[in-house]
Coordinates of C-alpha atoms in Angstrom, one line a residue:
Chain C
M1 CA 185.3 154.1 83.9
E2 CA 185.0 152.6 87.5
S3 CA 185.8 149.1 87.5
N4 CA 182.6 147.4 89.2
Q5 CA 184.6 144.8 90.6
Y6 CA 182.5 144.8 94.0
R7 CA 179.0 144.8 92.4
V8 CA 176.6 142.2 93.1
L9 CA 173.9 141.4 90.7
E10 CA 170.6 140.8 92.9
G11 CA 167.9 138.3 91.9
N12 CA 165.2 136.2 93.5
I13 CA 164.1 132.9 92.2
S14 CA 160.4 132.0 92.7
V15 CA 159.6 128.5 91.2
P16 CA 155.9 126.8 91.6
Y17 CA 155.7 123.1 92.2
R18 CA 153.1 120.3 93.3
W19 CA 154.3 117.4 95.0
T20 CA 153.0 113.9 94.8
P21 CA 152.3 112.1 98.0
G22 CA 150.9 108.8 96.1
D23 CA 149.2 106.2 98.0
I24 CA 151.1 105.9 101.2
Y25 CA 151.8 109.3 102.2
G26 CA 148.3 110.2 100.9
R27 CA 146.7 107.9 103.4
F28 CA 148.7 109.4 106.0
L29 CA 147.6 113.0 105.0
G30 CA 144.0 111.7 104.6
G31 CA 144.1 110.2 108.2
L32 CA 145.1 113.8 109.4
K33 CA 142.1 115.5 107.8
E34 CA 140.0 113.0 110.1
K35 CA 142.1 113.5 113.2
K36 CA 143.5 110.1 112.8
I37 CA 147.3 109.2 113.1
L38 CA 147.8 106.4 110.8
G39 CA 150.9 104.1 110.9
F40 CA 152.3 101.6 108.4
R41 CA 153.3 98.0 109.8
C42 CA 156.1 96.2 107.6
P43 CA 155.2 92.7 107.5
E44 CA 158.8 91.5 107.3
C45 CA 160.2 93.1 110.7
K46 CA 156.9 94.2 112.2
K47 CA 158.1 97.7 112.8
V48 CA 155.3 100.3 112.8
Y49 CA 156.3 103.7 110.9
A50 CA 154.4 106.8 111.9
P51 CA 154.5 109.3 110.1
A52 CA 154.3 107.5 107.0
T53 CA 157.1 106.5 104.5
D54 CA 156.9 104.3 101.3
I55 CA 159.5 101.9 102.2
C56 CA 160.7 100.1 105.1
T57 CA 164.3 101.1 105.5
A58 CA 165.7 98.0 107.0
C59 CA 164.0 95.5 104.7
Y60 CA 163.3 97.5 101.4
Y61 CA 159.7 96.5 101.6
G62 CA 157.2 98.8 100.0
F63 CA 154.3 99.5 101.9
K64 CA 150.7 98.7 100.9
P65 CA 147.3 100.0 101.8
E66 CA 146.7 96.9 104.0
D67 CA 149.8 97.6 106.2
Q68 CA 148.0 100.6 107.4
V69 CA 147.1 100.7 111.4
E70 CA 145.4 103.4 113.2
L71 CA 147.3 104.5 116.0
P72 CA 146.1 106.8 119.3
D73 CA 146.7 110.6 118.5
A74 CA 149.1 110.5 121.6
G75 CA 152.5 109.5 122.6
V76 CA 155.8 110.1 124.5
V77 CA 158.5 112.7 124.1
K78 CA 161.7 111.1 123.3
S79 CA 163.6 114.3 122.6
F80 CA 163.0 118.2 122.1
T81 CA 164.5 121.5 121.9
V82 CA 162.6 124.9 122.6
V83 CA 163.3 127.3 120.0
R84 CA 163.5 130.7 121.7
A85 CA 165.5 132.7 118.7
N86 CA 164.5 133.3 115.2
L87 CA 167.9 132.8 113.2
W88 CA 166.2 133.2 109.9
P89 CA 165.7 136.4 108.1
P90 CA 162.3 138.3 108.2
K91 CA 159.6 136.6 106.3
P92 CA 159.1 137.8 102.9
D93 CA 156.1 139.7 101.6
P94 CA 153.2 137.1 101.7
E95 CA 152.6 138.0 98.0
V96 CA 156.3 137.0 97.4
V97 CA 155.7 133.7 99.4
S98 CA 152.4 133.1 97.6
K99 CA 154.2 133.2 94.2
A100 CA 157.1 130.9 95.6
I101 CA 155.0 128.3 96.7
A102 CA 151.9 127.8 94.1
P103 CA 149.6 125.3 95.9
T104 CA 148.1 128.0 97.8
K105 CA 147.0 125.7 100.7
L106 CA 150.4 125.4 101.9
V107 CA 150.9 129.0 101.8
D108 CA 149.4 129.3 105.3
H109 CA 151.7 126.9 106.5
P110 CA 155.1 127.3 107.6
L111 CA 156.9 125.5 104.7
L112 CA 159.9 127.6 104.5
W113 CA 159.8 129.8 107.3
P114 CA 159.3 128.2 110.9
P115 CA 156.6 129.7 113.0
D116 CA 157.3 132.6 115.4
P117 CA 159.4 131.5 118.6
P118 CA 158.7 130.2 121.1
Y119 CA 157.8 126.7 120.4
A120 CA 159.5 123.2 120.9
L121 CA 160.3 120.8 118.1
V122 CA 159.5 117.7 119.4
A123 CA 160.4 113.9 118.8
V124 CA 157.0 112.2 119.6
R125 CA 156.8 108.4 119.9
I126 CA 153.2 107.8 119.0
E127 CA 151.8 104.9 121.2
G128 CA 152.0 101.8 119.2
A129 CA 154.7 103.1 116.8
D130 CA 158.4 102.3 116.7
T131 CA 159.6 105.7 115.0
D132 CA 159.5 109.3 116.3
F133 CA 157.1 111.7 114.7
I134 CA 158.9 115.0 114.5
H135 CA 156.2 117.8 115.2
M136 CA 155.7 121.0 117.5
V137 CA 154.6 121.7 121.0
K138 CA 153.4 125.3 121.4
G139 CA 152.1 127.4 124.2
E140 CA 154.3 128.7 127.0
K141 CA 152.2 126.5 129.4
N142 CA 153.1 123.3 127.6
L143 CA 156.8 124.4 127.0
G144 CA 157.1 124.9 130.6
K145 CA 156.2 121.4 131.3
L146 CA 158.0 119.6 128.6
K147 CA 160.4 116.7 129.5
V148 CA 161.9 113.9 127.9
G149 CA 159.3 111.3 128.7
S150 CA 156.3 113.9 128.7
K151 CA 153.2 112.5 127.7
V152 CA 151.7 114.3 124.9
K153 CA 148.4 114.5 122.8
A154 CA 147.4 116.0 119.6
V155 CA 145.7 119.4 119.2
W156 CA 144.0 119.3 116.0
G157 CA 143.4 122.3 113.6
E158 CA 140.1 123.6 113.1
Q159 CA 140.2 123.5 109.3
R160 CA 141.7 120.4 108.1
E161 CA 142.5 119.8 104.2
G162 CA 144.9 116.9 104.4
Y163 CA 148.3 118.4 105.1
L164 CA 150.6 117.9 107.8
L165 CA 149.8 120.9 109.8
D166 CA 146.3 119.5 110.1
L167 CA 147.6 118.2 113.3
D168 CA 148.5 121.8 114.9
H169 CA 150.7 120.9 117.7
F170 CA 150.8 118.4 120.6
E171 CA 150.3 119.5 124.0
V172 CA 151.6 118.0 127.5
V173 CA 148.8 116.2 129.4
Chain L
M1 CA 189.8 99.8 81.1
G2 CA 190.0 97.7 84.5
R3 CA 188.1 94.6 85.0
R4 CA 185.3 93.2 82.6
V5 CA 182.0 94.3 83.6
A6 CA 178.6 93.3 82.3
V7 CA 174.7 94.7 82.8
V8 CA 172.8 91.8 84.0
G9 CA 169.7 93.5 84.9
V10 CA 167.5 96.5 83.5
G11 CA 164.7 98.1 85.4
M12 CA 162.4 100.8 83.6
T13 CA 159.3 102.5 84.9
E14 CA 156.6 103.9 82.2
N15 CA 157.2 107.3 81.1
K16 CA 154.2 109.5 81.7
S17 CA 152.6 111.7 84.6
H18 CA 153.1 109.7 87.7
W19 CA 150.4 111.2 90.0
D20 CA 149.8 107.7 91.3
C21 CA 153.3 107.6 93.1
S22 CA 155.6 109.8 95.2
M23 CA 159.3 110.1 94.1
P24 CA 160.7 107.5 96.4
A25 CA 158.2 104.9 95.0
L26 CA 159.1 105.7 91.4
Y27 CA 162.8 105.2 92.2
R28 CA 162.0 102.0 94.0
L29 CA 159.7 100.8 91.2
A30 CA 162.5 101.1 88.6
V31 CA 165.0 99.4 91.1
T32 CA 162.8 96.4 92.1
R33 CA 162.3 95.9 88.2
A34 CA 165.8 95.8 87.6
L35 CA 166.3 93.0 90.7
A36 CA 163.6 90.9 89.3
D37 CA 165.2 91.1 85.8
C38 CA 167.9 89.0 86.9
G39 CA 166.6 87.6 90.1
L40 CA 169.0 89.5 92.6
T41 CA 167.6 91.1 95.9
H42 CA 168.5 94.6 97.4
R43 CA 170.5 92.7 99.7
D44 CA 173.1 91.6 96.8
I45 CA 173.5 95.5 95.8
Q46 CA 177.1 96.9 97.0
A47 CA 176.8 100.4 96.2
I48 CA 174.7 102.7 94.4
S49 CA 175.5 105.2 91.7
F50 CA 172.6 107.7 92.0
G51 CA 171.6 110.0 89.1
H52 CA 169.0 112.9 89.6
S53 CA 169.0 116.3 87.1
P54 CA 168.6 119.8 88.5
E55 CA 167.0 120.1 91.8
Y56 CA 165.0 123.2 90.6
F57 CA 163.0 120.8 88.4
E58 CA 161.0 119.3 91.7
G59 CA 162.2 121.8 94.2
I60 CA 163.7 118.9 96.2
N61 CA 167.2 120.2 97.2
H62 CA 169.7 117.2 97.7
P63 CA 167.6 114.3 96.2
E64 CA 169.6 111.5 97.2
K65 CA 168.7 112.3 101.0
W66 CA 165.1 111.6 100.2
L67 CA 166.0 108.9 97.7
A68 CA 168.8 106.9 99.1
E69 CA 166.8 104.0 100.7
A70 CA 164.4 103.9 97.9
C71 CA 167.4 102.9 95.6
G72 CA 168.3 100.1 98.2
G73 CA 171.1 102.1 99.5
Y74 CA 170.5 101.7 103.2
L75 CA 173.7 101.3 105.1
K76 CA 175.7 101.2 101.8
P77 CA 177.8 103.6 99.6
V78 CA 175.6 106.0 97.9
F79 CA 177.0 108.3 95.1
R80 CA 175.2 111.2 93.7
I81 CA 176.3 112.1 90.2
H82 CA 174.9 115.2 88.3
T83 CA 175.6 116.2 84.9
G84 CA 172.3 117.7 83.7
G85 CA 170.4 115.7 80.7
T86 CA 173.0 113.0 80.5
V87 CA 173.1 112.3 84.3
G88 CA 171.5 109.1 83.5
G89 CA 174.3 108.0 81.3
S90 CA 177.0 109.5 83.9
A91 CA 175.1 107.4 86.8
A92 CA 175.6 104.4 84.6
I93 CA 179.1 104.9 83.6
G94 CA 179.8 105.9 87.3
G95 CA 178.2 102.3 88.2
Y96 CA 180.4 100.6 86.0
Y97 CA 183.7 102.5 87.0
L98 CA 182.7 101.3 90.6
V99 CA 182.7 97.6 89.3
A100 CA 185.6 98.0 86.8
S101 CA 187.6 99.6 89.5
G102 CA 187.6 96.2 91.6
M103 CA 186.4 98.2 94.7
F104 CA 182.8 96.4 94.2
D105 CA 181.2 93.2 92.3
V106 CA 177.4 94.4 92.2
V107 CA 176.5 97.8 91.8
M108 CA 173.1 99.4 91.1
A109 CA 172.8 102.4 89.0
V110 CA 169.6 104.4 88.9
S111 CA 168.4 107.8 87.7
G112 CA 164.9 109.7 87.4
N113 CA 163.0 112.7 87.5
K114 CA 159.5 113.6 88.0
L115 CA 159.4 116.7 85.5
N116 CA 155.6 117.1 86.2
E117 CA 156.1 118.3 89.6
T118 CA 156.9 121.8 88.6
A119 CA 154.7 123.9 86.6
S120 CA 157.5 124.1 83.8
A121 CA 160.5 122.3 83.6
Q122 CA 161.8 125.3 81.6
I123 CA 161.9 127.5 84.9
G124 CA 164.3 125.0 86.3
L125 CA 166.3 125.0 83.0
G126 CA 166.5 128.7 83.2
T127 CA 168.6 128.3 86.5
V128 CA 171.3 126.4 84.9
Y129 CA 172.3 129.4 82.8
D130 CA 175.1 131.9 83.8
P131 CA 173.4 134.6 85.9
I132 CA 175.7 137.4 84.7
I133 CA 175.4 136.6 80.9
G134 CA 173.0 134.2 79.8
R135 CA 169.8 133.9 81.8
Q136 CA 168.2 137.2 80.5
F137 CA 166.8 135.9 77.4
N138 CA 166.2 132.2 78.6
T139 CA 163.0 130.5 77.4
G140 CA 164.6 127.1 78.0
A141 CA 165.8 124.2 76.1
P142 CA 163.5 124.5 72.8
S143 CA 165.0 128.1 71.9
A144 CA 168.6 127.0 72.6
V145 CA 168.3 123.8 70.3
A146 CA 166.3 126.0 67.9
L147 CA 169.4 127.8 67.5
Q148 CA 171.5 124.7 66.8
S149 CA 168.8 123.3 64.5
L150 CA 168.7 126.5 62.3
R151 CA 172.5 126.5 62.4
Y152 CA 172.7 123.0 61.3
M153 CA 169.9 123.6 58.6
S154 CA 171.5 126.3 56.9
K155 CA 175.2 125.2 56.9
Y156 CA 174.4 122.2 55.0
G157 CA 171.5 123.2 53.1
Y158 CA 168.8 121.1 54.5
D159 CA 165.0 121.9 54.3
E160 CA 162.7 122.1 57.3
D161 CA 161.1 118.7 56.7
Y162 CA 164.1 116.8 57.7
G163 CA 163.5 117.3 61.4
I164 CA 159.8 116.6 60.9
R165 CA 160.9 113.4 59.2
A166 CA 163.3 112.3 61.7
A167 CA 160.7 113.0 64.7
V168 CA 158.2 111.0 62.3
Q169 CA 160.6 107.9 62.6
N170 CA 161.0 107.9 66.1
R171 CA 157.3 108.2 66.9
Q172 CA 156.7 105.3 64.7
N173 CA 159.2 103.2 66.7
A174 CA 157.7 104.3 69.9
M175 CA 154.5 102.3 69.0
N176 CA 156.5 99.3 70.0
N177 CA 157.7 100.4 73.4
P178 CA 155.3 99.8 76.5
Y179 CA 157.7 102.7 78.3
A180 CA 157.3 105.4 75.7
Q181 CA 155.0 108.1 76.7
L182 CA 154.1 109.8 73.0
K183 CA 152.4 106.9 71.2
I184 CA 149.9 108.3 68.5
P185 CA 148.4 105.6 66.4
G186 CA 149.0 106.5 62.5
Y187 CA 151.4 109.1 63.1
N188 CA 152.7 110.4 59.8
F189 CA 154.5 113.0 58.1
E190 CA 151.2 115.4 57.5
M191 CA 150.0 115.1 61.3
A192 CA 153.4 116.3 62.2
K193 CA 154.0 119.0 59.9
S194 CA 150.6 120.7 60.8
T195 CA 151.4 121.0 64.6
P196 CA 152.0 124.8 65.7
M197 CA 155.4 126.3 65.1
L198 CA 156.8 127.1 68.6
C199 CA 160.0 128.6 68.0
Y200 CA 161.5 128.5 64.4
P201 CA 162.6 126.3 63.1
L202 CA 160.8 124.0 65.8
R203 CA 157.4 122.8 65.5
L204 CA 155.6 121.1 68.5
A205 CA 156.3 117.7 66.5
D206 CA 160.1 118.3 66.9
M207 CA 160.0 118.5 70.7
C208 CA 159.8 115.8 73.6
P209 CA 157.0 115.5 76.2
T210 CA 157.5 116.1 79.8
S211 CA 157.8 112.8 81.7
D212 CA 158.2 111.3 85.1
A213 CA 160.3 108.1 85.0
A214 CA 163.1 106.4 86.5
C215 CA 165.4 103.9 85.3
A216 CA 167.9 101.2 86.8
M217 CA 170.8 99.1 85.6
I218 CA 172.8 96.5 87.4
F219 CA 176.4 96.3 86.7
V220 CA 178.4 93.0 87.8
A221 CA 182.0 91.9 87.7
E222 CA 183.1 89.3 85.0
D223 CA 183.3 86.4 87.7
R224 CA 179.8 86.9 89.0
V225 CA 178.0 87.2 85.6
K226 CA 177.5 83.5 84.7
K227 CA 175.8 82.6 87.9
I228 CA 173.2 85.3 87.5
T229 CA 172.3 85.4 83.8
D230 CA 173.1 83.7 80.3
R231 CA 172.3 86.9 78.5
P232 CA 174.4 89.6 79.9
A233 CA 175.2 92.7 78.2
W234 CA 179.1 93.3 78.2
V235 CA 180.5 96.8 78.5
K236 CA 182.7 97.2 75.7
G237 CA 183.2 100.8 75.7
T238 CA 182.6 104.2 77.9
A239 CA 183.3 107.7 77.4
A240 CA 182.0 110.9 78.9
V241 CA 183.3 114.3 77.6
S242 CA 182.7 117.6 78.7
A243 CA 183.0 120.8 76.6
G244 CA 183.3 124.3 78.0
V245 CA 180.5 126.4 79.0
Y246 CA 181.3 129.4 76.8
Y247 CA 178.6 128.8 74.0
A248 CA 179.5 132.1 72.2
D249 CA 182.8 130.4 70.9
R250 CA 181.2 127.3 69.4
D251 CA 179.7 125.9 66.3
W252 CA 176.6 124.1 67.5
A253 CA 176.1 122.2 64.4
V254 CA 179.5 120.5 64.9
P255 CA 179.4 118.6 68.3
I256 CA 183.1 117.9 68.7
E257 CA 182.7 116.7 72.2
L258 CA 180.3 113.9 71.0
R259 CA 182.9 113.0 68.2
K260 CA 185.6 112.6 70.7
A261 CA 183.7 110.8 73.2
A262 CA 182.5 108.4 70.3
E263 CA 186.3 108.1 69.4
I264 CA 187.2 107.0 73.0
A265 CA 184.5 104.5 73.3
Y266 CA 185.2 103.3 69.7
K267 CA 188.9 102.7 70.6
Q268 CA 188.1 100.9 73.9
A269 CA 185.4 98.6 71.6
G270 CA 187.8 98.0 68.9
I271 CA 185.2 99.8 66.4
K272 CA 186.7 100.8 63.3
D273 CA 183.8 101.4 61.0
P274 CA 180.7 102.2 63.5
L275 CA 178.5 102.5 60.5
K276 CA 179.2 98.9 59.5
E277 CA 180.0 97.3 63.1
L278 CA 177.2 98.7 65.1
D279 CA 173.6 96.9 65.1
V280 CA 171.7 99.5 66.9
I281 CA 171.9 103.0 68.5
E282 CA 170.0 104.7 70.9
L283 CA 170.5 108.5 70.8
Y284 CA 169.6 111.4 72.9
N285 CA 167.4 113.1 70.4
A286 CA 165.4 115.6 72.8
F287 CA 164.6 117.3 69.6
S288 CA 164.1 116.2 66.0
W289 CA 167.1 117.6 64.4
Q290 CA 169.7 116.3 66.8
E291 CA 169.1 113.0 65.5
L292 CA 170.9 114.0 62.5
V293 CA 173.5 116.0 64.3
W294 CA 174.5 113.1 66.5
Y295 CA 174.6 110.7 63.7
E296 CA 177.7 112.9 62.7
G297 CA 178.9 113.4 66.2
I298 CA 178.9 109.7 66.8
K299 CA 180.9 109.3 63.2
L300 CA 178.4 107.3 61.5
C301 CA 179.1 109.8 58.5
D302 CA 181.2 113.0 57.8
W303 CA 180.0 116.4 59.2
G304 CA 176.9 117.7 57.1
E305 CA 176.2 114.2 55.9
G306 CA 173.5 113.2 58.7
G307 CA 170.6 114.3 56.5
R308 CA 171.7 112.3 53.7
L309 CA 172.4 109.3 55.9
F310 CA 168.7 109.7 57.1
D311 CA 167.7 109.7 53.3
K312 CA 169.3 106.4 52.7
G313 CA 166.8 104.7 55.4
I314 CA 169.9 103.0 57.0
T315 CA 168.8 104.1 60.4
A316 CA 165.1 103.1 60.0
M317 CA 163.8 100.0 61.7
T318 CA 164.2 98.4 58.5
G319 CA 167.8 99.6 57.7
S320 CA 171.2 98.2 58.6
L321 CA 171.6 100.5 61.6
P322 CA 168.2 101.0 63.5
S323 CA 168.3 104.4 65.4
N324 CA 166.1 104.5 68.5
P325 CA 163.9 101.5 68.3
S326 CA 162.4 102.9 71.6
G327 CA 161.3 106.0 70.1
G328 CA 164.1 107.8 71.7
V329 CA 163.8 110.9 74.0
L330 CA 161.6 112.4 71.5
C331 CA 158.8 110.2 72.9
A332 CA 159.8 110.2 76.3
N333 CA 161.8 112.8 78.3
S334 CA 162.1 112.6 82.2
I335 CA 165.4 114.5 81.6
G336 CA 166.9 112.4 84.8
A337 CA 166.0 108.8 83.4
A338 CA 166.4 109.7 79.9
A339 CA 170.2 109.1 79.1
M340 CA 170.0 105.8 81.4
F341 CA 167.1 105.0 79.3
R342 CA 169.3 105.2 76.2
K343 CA 172.0 102.9 77.6
A344 CA 169.4 100.5 79.1
E345 CA 167.7 100.1 75.7
A346 CA 171.2 99.5 74.1
A347 CA 172.0 97.0 76.8
L348 CA 168.4 95.3 76.2
Q349 CA 169.0 94.9 72.4
V350 CA 172.2 92.9 73.0
M351 CA 170.8 90.9 75.6
G352 CA 167.8 90.2 73.3
K353 CA 165.2 91.4 75.7
A354 CA 164.0 94.3 73.8
G355 CA 160.5 92.9 73.0
A356 CA 158.9 94.3 70.2
R357 CA 161.3 97.0 69.7
Q358 CA 163.8 94.2 69.4
V359 CA 166.5 94.6 66.3
Q360 CA 166.9 90.7 65.4
G361 CA 170.5 89.6 66.1
A362 CA 171.8 92.9 67.5
K363 CA 175.4 92.1 68.8
L364 CA 176.8 95.6 69.1
S365 CA 175.0 98.6 70.5
L366 CA 175.5 102.1 71.4
G367 CA 173.4 104.2 74.1
H368 CA 174.1 108.0 74.0
G369 CA 173.3 110.8 76.4
W370 CA 173.5 114.6 76.3
G371 CA 173.1 117.2 78.9
G372 CA 174.2 120.6 79.8
A373 CA 173.1 122.7 76.7
I374 CA 175.8 121.4 74.2
Q375 CA 178.4 120.7 77.2
F376 CA 178.1 117.0 78.2
H377 CA 178.0 113.8 76.3
T378 CA 178.4 110.2 77.5
I379 CA 178.4 107.0 75.4
M380 CA 178.2 103.4 76.5
I381 CA 178.8 100.6 73.9
F382 CA 177.3 97.0 74.7
G383 CA 178.4 93.6 73.3
S384 CA 176.6 90.4 73.4
E385 CA 179.8 88.7 73.4
K386 CA 182.7 89.5 75.9

């Protein structure tokens, strides 16, 4: 009998999930649907958080709806990287992905696999915020102009349903 | 044993489907309630003992990354602990160790889960089994505990109704607990017995619900206690015992690892006759039959006598040693918080702060936790006196 010592047993795990945004993240996502970037101002330290978070990190303050502030959909690049190579394994069959990520609205978004390169991952200081919104700059024309300090503006998706990528990407202005 | 340590504050969220808040908001709710319970602020907390059960339950890997600041852990030591269903117990014991060791004076232990974020917790549970020999027939916890339950029934000659009766006792107790999930007015034997059989010998009534919840406990060194509260719960004994994973070599009706944990904790607490000396117990009875099996594990009686002890009514709210005044895990199971709820409920009882579920005059209590199929057990014993 062969030893089978170096056999491997192959497997694949697919589990559906549904994550609860709650009130604060929920408001932020609702804002994106309406082409608005909403921030949340801590009443204790006055810091404005965008994107949303439930808690002011330093103050341990729990944000309430009344802390919401509407910000422009533009800002300044604080840091970035242009992604030229895809280091991920090939995207699996869409059928497999749809099973892995049950809320079907998310399937169209690169939840587990990044977009096809090239694109830039950017940290954008939204005007009026004190935090950096991690998002994308896309398109060779934009990538060529991208610098720390570049002014960028949101490019909104055509179909917006209250997800992070309702804001499709930022473009350099 | 290290330094003397007491629980000074307890915070619980309701056990339910929390579609109203995110995971960080849920943890923060438990923590802020614990702080409010004893008049401390997040600035007073020196370290966090963080619990959360398998990541597959919510699909959020490395959950302490998302939740450290929600626990008040910003710029503080945060320790992630994970022992499956008893993680809340291990996180509580971890919090106690951090203070007893002398390294910290004020420590927050917090643990939770949002089990409704997956289509079925049983899928997540499937991934805890051995992928080589063990995962192939998995249908989650119920089928595993069904094997345990039938083994217990057949070994000692108990009929099917014992499980149902234990479930009814817990469900009736839960009516007094504002944090319990399963609260069914007028719940009785006939209602329980008429529920569908899911996997023999377990009916729907023999099983716990699926909950979202978090629980927090604040552990404080002896010399800080008096300034904070005049009703502390002193830690009298703790034990965490792991068995091996090779289930094929085990008699599931005889939880020797729980017996060992109980013996360790009783020795620390100076308890010789737990049935007489303890005033109230909170057991991790995720399934009805475990109520009886765990009686034996914690040495309230000999092996095989759990059902007969139940018959005497000793563990009813009107008995001399009430079990699960909260309704237990049978009425609220978030897994991540469930074992900490047992410890927190036991602590609240000796603090005299258990509200409508208070056992009058409770001075010595035991909180239990169970996790990893039959593998991990935790016990904490609390006293109103140092």
